[in-house]
Amino acid sequence: MIALAGVHKSYGSYEVLKGIDAEVARGEVVVICGPSGSGKSTLIRTVNRLEEIGSGSITCDGNNIHQPMPAKELNRLRSRIGFVFQSFNLFPHLSAIDNIAMSPIRVKDIQRDVAYAKATKLLERVGLAEKANAYPAQLSGGQQQRVAIARALAMEPPVMLFDEPTSALDPEMVGEVLSVMKGLAADGMTMMCVTHEMGFARDVADRVWFIDQGQIVESAPPEEFFSRPQTARAQRFLSELR
Ligand code: ADP
Ligand code: MG
């Protein structure tokens, strides 16, 4: 579903991604972990081209993401790749349900009543049916992040990317967001998740990528990664988490 080949990226003379070769299969859940500053956000942002790359290629669902294309085509491709950020990024002047229904109406030309029926279903799916008319400021962080996930799902993307979706949340709200993500994984969504939630990685990931200094230095099923990390860097990372 996603293939990265020889991906390099620099900011000025600083090389952030130093040759990434990796694949994510359809329906696979990959958790990306590694030290702060190792390039996790940069990597995941290149997949929907929020960041340009210096060299290499990235394909997602059969599309070559970094080839030259008109802005309209890029927007169409981006709408097929759901992205959930650490900060929830909801439109503050729109209610929860309006946040969710807006893009399908504007970008996909879906009829209003169809889009709102779908948005209602998505609110149920993330456990917020009763909050349809609440504005973001009236919702907790965990609720806002669940609306943000529903908003991404409204475009029916075959792939979902998450960049530390629970890092900005109070601890008591982490579980409700992780449980929505677990549900998505159980439904067969292809997911790339940057997260420090190692319990989630153990329970849900098919594979863990450990990134250090711009390279994937380990890629293994969670039971293997957590019990037998192969590199000293991963061993140190895991021991510091505990
Ligand atoms: P992570 O998500 O693993 O913490 P990032 O991908 O955010 O790491 O950043 C990797 C490195 O790239 C860091 O050293 C960071 O300071 C640098 N970096 C990130 N974004 C920019 C930018 N826009 N300009 C310059 N340097 C950046
Ligand atoms: Mg980051």
mmCIF file of C-alpha atoms and ligand atoms in Angstrom:
data_model
loop_
_atom_site.group_PDB
_atom_site.id
_atom_site.type_symbol
_atom_site.label_atom_id
_atom_site.label_comp_id
_atom_site.label_asym_id
_atom_site.label_seq_id
_atom_site.Cartn_x
_atom_site.Cartn_y
_atom_site.Cartn_z
ATOM 1 C CA MET A 1 0.000 0.000 0.000
ATOM 2 C CA ILE A 2 2.868 2.358 0.855
ATOM 3 C CA ALA A 3 6.402 2.025 -0.474
ATOM 4 C CA LEU A 4 9.339 4.279 0.300
ATOM 5 C CA ALA A 5 12.493 3.763 -1.750
ATOM 6 C CA GLY A 6 15.782 5.542 -1.171
ATOM 7 C CA VAL A 7 14.102 8.530 0.470
ATOM 8 C CA HIS A 8 16.511 11.299 1.400
ATOM 9 C CA LYS A 9 15.617 14.679 2.808
ATOM 10 C CA SER A 10 17.683 17.587 4.060
ATOM 11 C CA TYR A 11 16.955 20.900 5.705
ATOM 12 C CA GLY A 12 19.781 23.011 4.282
ATOM 13 C CA SER A 13 22.948 21.016 4.898
ATOM 14 C CA TYR A 14 21.316 18.919 7.639
ATOM 15 C CA GLU A 15 20.254 15.498 6.377
ATOM 16 C CA VAL A 16 17.126 14.434 8.292
ATOM 17 C CA LEU A 17 16.235 11.293 6.310
ATOM 18 C CA LYS A 18 19.229 9.270 5.204
ATOM 19 C CA GLY A 19 17.851 6.715 2.795
ATOM 20 C CA ILE A 20 14.549 5.205 3.879
ATOM 21 C CA ASP A 21 13.506 1.934 2.236
ATOM 22 C CA ALA A 22 10.345 0.473 3.672
ATOM 23 C CA GLU A 23 6.945 -0.871 2.802
ATOM 24 C CA VAL A 24 3.580 -1.040 4.498
ATOM 25 C CA ALA A 25 1.208 -3.757 3.301
ATOM 26 C CA ARG A 26 -2.519 -3.266 2.870
ATOM 27 C CA GLY A 27 -4.185 -3.601 6.275
ATOM 28 C CA GLU A 28 -0.882 -3.436 8.120
ATOM 29 C CA VAL A 29 -0.366 -1.291 11.225
ATOM 30 C CA VAL A 30 3.144 0.107 11.609
ATOM 31 C CA VAL A 31 4.203 1.919 14.760
ATOM 32 C CA ILE A 32 7.140 4.269 14.329
ATOM 33 C CA CYS A 33 9.210 5.050 17.385
ATOM 34 C CA GLY A 34 12.602 6.542 18.117
ATOM 35 C CA PRO A 35 14.292 9.386 19.962
ATOM 36 C CA SER A 36 13.120 12.973 19.682
ATOM 37 C CA GLY A 37 14.599 14.619 16.573
ATOM 38 C CA SER A 38 15.279 11.305 14.812
ATOM 39 C CA GLY A 39 13.064 12.198 11.824
ATOM 40 C CA LYS A 40 9.759 10.460 12.648
ATOM 41 C CA SER A 41 7.508 13.435 11.892
ATOM 42 C CA THR A 42 9.467 14.334 8.789
ATOM 43 C CA LEU A 43 9.160 10.770 7.522
ATOM 44 C CA ILE A 44 5.431 10.482 8.022
ATOM 45 C CA ARG A 45 4.814 13.960 6.576
ATOM 46 C CA THR A 46 6.616 13.020 3.352
ATOM 47 C CA VAL A 47 4.007 10.310 2.754
ATOM 48 C CA ASN A 48 1.275 12.860 2.048
ATOM 49 C CA ARG A 49 3.779 15.404 0.803
ATOM 50 C CA LEU A 50 3.453 17.870 3.636
ATOM 51 C CA GLU A 51 7.237 17.734 3.227
ATOM 52 C CA GLU A 52 9.109 17.547 -0.054
ATOM 53 C CA ILE A 53 11.892 14.977 -0.444
ATOM 54 C CA GLY A 54 15.390 15.442 -1.883
ATOM 55 C CA SER A 55 15.584 12.108 -3.672
ATOM 56 C CA GLY A 56 13.927 8.708 -3.785
ATOM 57 C CA SER A 57 10.298 7.849 -4.315
ATOM 58 C CA ILE A 58 7.132 7.249 -2.337
ATOM 59 C CA THR A 59 4.091 5.484 -3.666
ATOM 60 C CA CYS A 60 0.805 5.227 -1.813
ATOM 61 C CA ASP A 61 -2.114 3.160 -3.072
ATOM 62 C CA GLY A 62 -0.516 3.061 -6.522
ATOM 63 C CA ASN A 63 0.143 6.802 -6.755
ATOM 64 C CA ASN A 64 3.617 8.287 -7.094
ATOM 65 C CA ILE A 65 3.283 11.002 -4.463
ATOM 66 C CA HIS A 66 6.359 13.086 -5.244
ATOM 67 C CA GLN A 67 6.141 13.317 -9.006
ATOM 68 C CA PRO A 68 5.345 16.735 -10.506
ATOM 69 C CA MET A 69 1.580 17.282 -10.636
ATOM 70 C CA PRO A 70 -0.935 20.113 -10.619
ATOM 71 C CA ALA A 71 -2.030 21.346 -7.171
ATOM 72 C CA LYS A 72 -5.510 19.991 -7.772
ATOM 73 C CA GLU A 73 -4.211 16.477 -8.357
ATOM 74 C CA LEU A 74 -2.009 16.691 -5.247
ATOM 75 C CA ASN A 75 -5.022 17.762 -3.193
ATOM 76 C CA ARG A 76 -6.966 14.803 -4.546
ATOM 77 C CA LEU A 77 -4.161 12.414 -3.565
ATOM 78 C CA ARG A 78 -3.860 14.021 -0.118
ATOM 79 C CA SER A 79 -7.563 13.553 0.495
ATOM 80 C CA ARG A 80 -6.923 9.811 0.105
ATOM 81 C CA ILE A 81 -4.392 9.819 2.950
ATOM 82 C CA GLY A 82 -5.891 10.652 6.344
ATOM 83 C CA PHE A 83 -3.569 12.571 8.663
ATOM 84 C CA VAL A 84 -4.061 13.107 12.382
ATOM 85 C CA PHE A 85 -1.758 15.567 14.114
ATOM 86 C CA GLN A 86 -0.635 15.984 17.692
ATOM 87 C CA SER A 87 -2.568 19.260 17.828
ATOM 88 C CA PHE A 88 -6.133 18.530 16.818
ATOM 89 C CA ASN A 89 -6.442 21.266 14.179
ATOM 90 C CA LEU A 90 -10.244 21.393 14.109
ATOM 91 C CA PHE A 91 -11.915 24.458 12.641
ATOM 92 C CA PRO A 92 -12.867 26.394 15.804
ATOM 93 C CA HIS A 93 -15.872 28.150 14.254
ATOM 94 C CA LEU A 94 -17.484 24.885 13.094
ATOM 95 C CA SER A 95 -19.378 22.348 15.206
ATOM 96 C CA ALA A 96 -18.099 18.786 15.469
ATOM 97 C CA ILE A 97 -20.452 17.522 12.780
ATOM 98 C CA ASP A 98 -19.700 20.467 10.470
ATOM 99 C CA ASN A 99 -15.973 19.794 10.856
ATOM 100 C CA ILE A 100 -16.565 16.219 9.714
ATOM 101 C CA ALA A 101 -19.018 16.899 6.865
ATOM 102 C CA MET A 102 -17.211 19.890 5.370
ATOM 103 C CA SER A 103 -14.501 18.229 3.274
ATOM 104 C CA PRO A 104 -16.691 15.587 1.648
ATOM 105 C CA ILE A 105 -19.104 18.349 0.574
ATOM 106 C CA ARG A 106 -16.436 20.745 -0.634
ATOM 107 C CA VAL A 107 -13.796 18.417 -2.024
ATOM 108 C CA LYS A 108 -15.795 15.359 -3.077
ATOM 109 C CA ASP A 109 -19.040 17.078 -4.091
ATOM 110 C CA ILE A 110 -21.057 14.806 -1.816
ATOM 111 C CA GLN A 111 -24.669 15.940 -1.256
ATOM 112 C CA ARG A 112 -25.219 17.674 2.077
ATOM 113 C CA ASP A 113 -27.732 15.204 3.490
ATOM 114 C CA VAL A 114 -25.530 12.260 2.508
ATOM 115 C CA ALA A 115 -22.450 13.904 4.046
ATOM 116 C CA TYR A 116 -24.292 14.688 7.291
ATOM 117 C CA ALA A 117 -25.715 11.167 7.552
ATOM 118 C CA LYS A 118 -22.190 9.821 7.123
ATOM 119 C CA ALA A 119 -20.805 12.309 9.662
ATOM 120 C CA THR A 120 -23.421 11.170 12.178
ATOM 121 C CA LYS A 121 -22.289 7.560 11.697
ATOM 122 C CA LEU A 122 -18.670 8.588 12.165
ATOM 123 C CA LEU A 123 -19.489 10.458 15.374
ATOM 124 C CA GLU A 124 -21.119 7.259 16.642
ATOM 125 C CA ARG A 125 -18.061 5.281 15.626
ATOM 126 C CA VAL A 126 -15.782 7.513 17.740
ATOM 127 C CA GLY A 127 -18.258 7.532 20.627
ATOM 128 C CA LEU A 128 -19.410 11.155 20.299
ATOM 129 C CA ALA A 129 -22.933 10.933 18.891
ATOM 130 C CA GLU A 130 -24.198 13.340 21.572
ATOM 131 C CA LYS A 131 -21.566 15.983 20.731
ATOM 132 C CA ALA A 132 -22.564 16.635 17.114
ATOM 133 C CA ASN A 133 -23.386 20.284 17.697
ATOM 134 C CA ALA A 134 -20.614 21.085 20.172
ATOM 135 C CA TYR A 135 -17.831 23.444 19.101
ATOM 136 C CA PRO A 136 -14.197 22.395 19.564
ATOM 137 C CA ALA A 137 -13.774 24.747 22.553
ATOM 138 C CA GLN A 138 -16.617 22.893 24.299
ATOM 139 C CA LEU A 139 -14.883 19.522 23.905
ATOM 140 C CA SER A 140 -12.075 17.952 25.896
ATOM 141 C CA GLY A 141 -8.764 17.257 24.184
ATOM 142 C CA GLY A 142 -9.591 13.588 23.838
ATOM 143 C CA GLN A 143 -12.978 14.398 22.325
ATOM 144 C CA GLN A 144 -11.429 16.892 19.895
ATOM 145 C CA GLN A 145 -8.893 14.321 18.780
ATOM 146 C CA ARG A 146 -11.666 11.775 18.205
ATOM 147 C CA VAL A 147 -13.516 14.338 16.072
ATOM 148 C CA ALA A 148 -10.267 14.913 14.167
ATOM 149 C CA ILE A 149 -10.037 11.177 13.470
ATOM 150 C CA ALA A 150 -13.685 11.107 12.326
ATOM 151 C CA ARG A 151 -13.010 14.102 10.081
ATOM 152 C CA ALA A 152 -10.100 12.289 8.432
ATOM 153 C CA LEU A 153 -12.224 9.143 8.004
ATOM 154 C CA ALA A 154 -14.997 11.128 6.308
ATOM 155 C CA MET A 155 -12.912 11.197 3.142
ATOM 156 C CA GLU A 156 -12.788 7.385 3.188
ATOM 157 C CA PRO A 157 -9.005 7.216 2.907
ATOM 158 C CA PRO A 158 -7.457 3.781 2.407
ATOM 159 C CA VAL A 159 -4.531 4.900 4.598
ATOM 160 C CA MET A 160 -4.333 6.766 7.916
ATOM 161 C CA LEU A 161 -1.220 8.482 9.255
ATOM 162 C CA PHE A 162 -0.915 9.532 12.901
ATOM 163 C CA ASP A 163 1.798 11.790 14.308
ATOM 164 C CA GLU A 164 1.806 11.467 18.105
ATOM 165 C CA PRO A 165 -1.989 11.735 18.326
ATOM 166 C CA THR A 166 -2.029 11.368 22.122
ATOM 167 C CA SER A 167 1.035 13.401 23.089
ATOM 168 C CA ALA A 168 -0.876 16.622 23.733
ATOM 169 C CA LEU A 169 -3.558 14.914 25.831
ATOM 170 C CA ASP A 170 -3.992 14.702 29.576
ATOM 171 C CA PRO A 171 -3.192 11.124 30.626
ATOM 172 C CA GLU A 172 -6.793 10.218 31.408
ATOM 173 C CA MET A 173 -7.787 10.946 27.790
ATOM 174 C CA VAL A 174 -5.105 8.890 26.051
ATOM 175 C CA GLY A 175 -7.044 5.636 26.311
ATOM 176 C CA GLU A 176 -10.186 6.854 24.544
ATOM 177 C CA VAL A 177 -8.160 7.956 21.494
ATOM 178 C CA LEU A 178 -6.069 4.779 21.421
ATOM 179 C CA SER A 179 -9.224 2.706 21.591
ATOM 180 C CA VAL A 180 -10.632 4.463 18.496
ATOM 181 C CA MET A 181 -7.319 3.741 16.739
ATOM 182 C CA LYS A 182 -7.510 0.103 17.859
ATOM 183 C CA GLY A 183 -10.981 -0.140 16.360
ATOM 184 C CA LEU A 184 -9.706 1.211 13.046
ATOM 185 C CA ALA A 185 -6.881 -1.314 13.033
ATOM 186 C CA ALA A 186 -9.346 -4.122 13.774
ATOM 187 C CA ASP A 187 -11.430 -2.977 10.805
ATOM 188 C CA GLY A 188 -8.411 -3.468 8.556
ATOM 189 C CA MET A 189 -7.212 0.118 8.045
ATOM 190 C CA THR A 190 -3.648 0.542 6.803
ATOM 191 C CA MET A 191 -1.967 2.729 9.419
ATOM 192 C CA MET A 192 1.373 4.414 10.115
ATOM 193 C CA CYS A 193 1.461 5.690 13.691
ATOM 194 C CA VAL A 194 4.228 7.708 15.290
ATOM 195 C CA THR A 195 3.650 7.178 18.995
ATOM 196 C CA HIS A 196 5.393 6.670 22.306
ATOM 197 C CA GLU A 197 2.520 4.485 23.503
ATOM 198 C CA MET A 198 4.377 1.203 23.629
ATOM 199 C CA GLY A 199 1.344 -0.626 25.026
ATOM 200 C CA PHE A 200 -0.493 0.298 21.822
ATOM 201 C CA ALA A 201 2.489 -0.907 19.790
ATOM 202 C CA ARG A 202 2.513 -4.246 21.620
ATOM 203 C CA ASP A 203 -1.231 -4.780 21.261
ATOM 204 C CA VAL A 204 -1.970 -3.381 17.815
ATOM 205 C CA ALA A 205 1.136 -3.052 15.644
ATOM 206 C CA ASP A 206 2.010 -5.678 13.077
ATOM 207 C CA ARG A 207 5.463 -4.170 12.877
ATOM 208 C CA VAL A 208 7.533 -1.593 14.754
ATOM 209 C CA TRP A 209 10.027 0.652 12.998
ATOM 210 C CA PHE A 210 12.708 2.098 15.230
ATOM 211 C CA ILE A 211 14.179 5.244 13.722
ATOM 212 C CA ASP A 212 17.422 6.829 14.809
ATOM 213 C CA GLN A 213 19.260 9.681 13.116
ATOM 214 C CA GLY A 214 17.208 9.531 9.948
ATOM 215 C CA GLN A 215 17.386 5.797 9.348
ATOM 216 C CA ILE A 216 15.137 2.853 10.128
ATOM 217 C CA VAL A 217 17.571 0.841 12.204
ATOM 218 C CA GLU A 218 15.098 -1.874 13.254
ATOM 219 C CA SER A 219 11.896 -3.192 11.725
ATOM 220 C CA ALA A 220 10.333 -6.119 13.529
ATOM 221 C CA PRO A 221 7.086 -7.494 14.920
ATOM 222 C CA PRO A 222 6.454 -5.954 18.357
ATOM 223 C CA GLU A 223 7.040 -9.151 20.343
ATOM 224 C CA GLU A 224 10.462 -9.413 18.743
ATOM 225 C CA PHE A 225 11.334 -5.718 18.976
ATOM 226 C CA PHE A 226 10.425 -5.431 22.648
ATOM 227 C CA SER A 227 11.964 -8.696 23.823
ATOM 228 C CA ARG A 228 15.047 -8.794 21.596
ATOM 229 C CA PRO A 229 16.011 -5.343 20.252
ATOM 230 C CA GLN A 230 18.980 -5.884 17.955
ATOM 231 C CA THR A 231 20.847 -2.593 18.278
ATOM 232 C CA ALA A 232 22.348 -0.859 21.287
ATOM 233 C CA ARG A 233 20.432 2.283 20.280
ATOM 234 C CA ALA A 234 17.065 0.541 20.466
ATOM 235 C CA GLN A 235 18.039 -1.163 23.734
ATOM 236 C CA ARG A 236 18.893 2.221 25.235
ATOM 237 C CA PHE A 237 15.666 3.786 23.890
ATOM 238 C CA LEU A 238 13.545 1.030 25.422
ATOM 239 C CA SER A 239 15.351 1.066 28.753
ATOM 240 C CA GLU A 240 14.802 4.835 29.022
ATOM 241 C CA LEU A 241 11.064 4.387 28.437
ATOM 242 C CA ARG A 242 10.684 2.003 31.322
HETATM 243 P P1 ADP B 1 10.950 13.693 15.393
HETATM 244 O O1 ADP B 1 9.554 13.770 14.909
HETATM 245 O O2 ADP B 1 11.528 12.322 15.348
HETATM 246 O O3 ADP B 1 11.132 14.304 16.759
HETATM 247 P P2 ADP B 1 11.478 15.583 13.252
HETATM 248 O O4 ADP B 1 11.193 14.851 11.997
HETATM 249 O O5 ADP B 1 10.478 16.546 13.732
HETATM 250 O O6 ADP B 1 11.875 14.538 14.404
HETATM 251 O O7 ADP B 1 12.837 16.379 13.077
HETATM 252 C C1 ADP B 1 14.056 15.751 12.689
HETATM 253 C C2 ADP B 1 15.160 16.771 12.652
HETATM 254 O O8 ADP B 1 14.894 17.737 11.641
HETATM 255 C C3 ADP B 1 15.312 17.571 13.958
HETATM 256 O O9 ADP B 1 16.690 17.758 14.183
HETATM 257 C C4 ADP B 1 14.626 18.857 13.650
HETATM 258 O O10 ADP B 1 15.185 19.891 14.404
HETATM 259 C C5 ADP B 1 14.885 19.038 12.171
HETATM 260 N N1 ADP B 1 13.789 19.784 11.514
HETATM 261 C C6 ADP B 1 12.496 19.428 11.507
HETATM 262 N N2 ADP B 1 11.763 20.308 10.786
HETATM 263 C C7 ADP B 1 12.633 21.256 10.347
HETATM 264 C C8 ADP B 1 12.518 22.449 9.539
HETATM 265 N N3 ADP B 1 11.335 22.830 9.032
HETATM 266 N N4 ADP B 1 13.644 23.155 9.290
HETATM 267 C C9 ADP B 1 14.832 22.755 9.768
HETATM 268 N N5 ADP B 1 15.019 21.649 10.532
HETATM 269 C C10 ADP B 1 13.949 20.916 10.818
HETATM 270 MG MG MG B 2 7.787 14.447 15.793
#
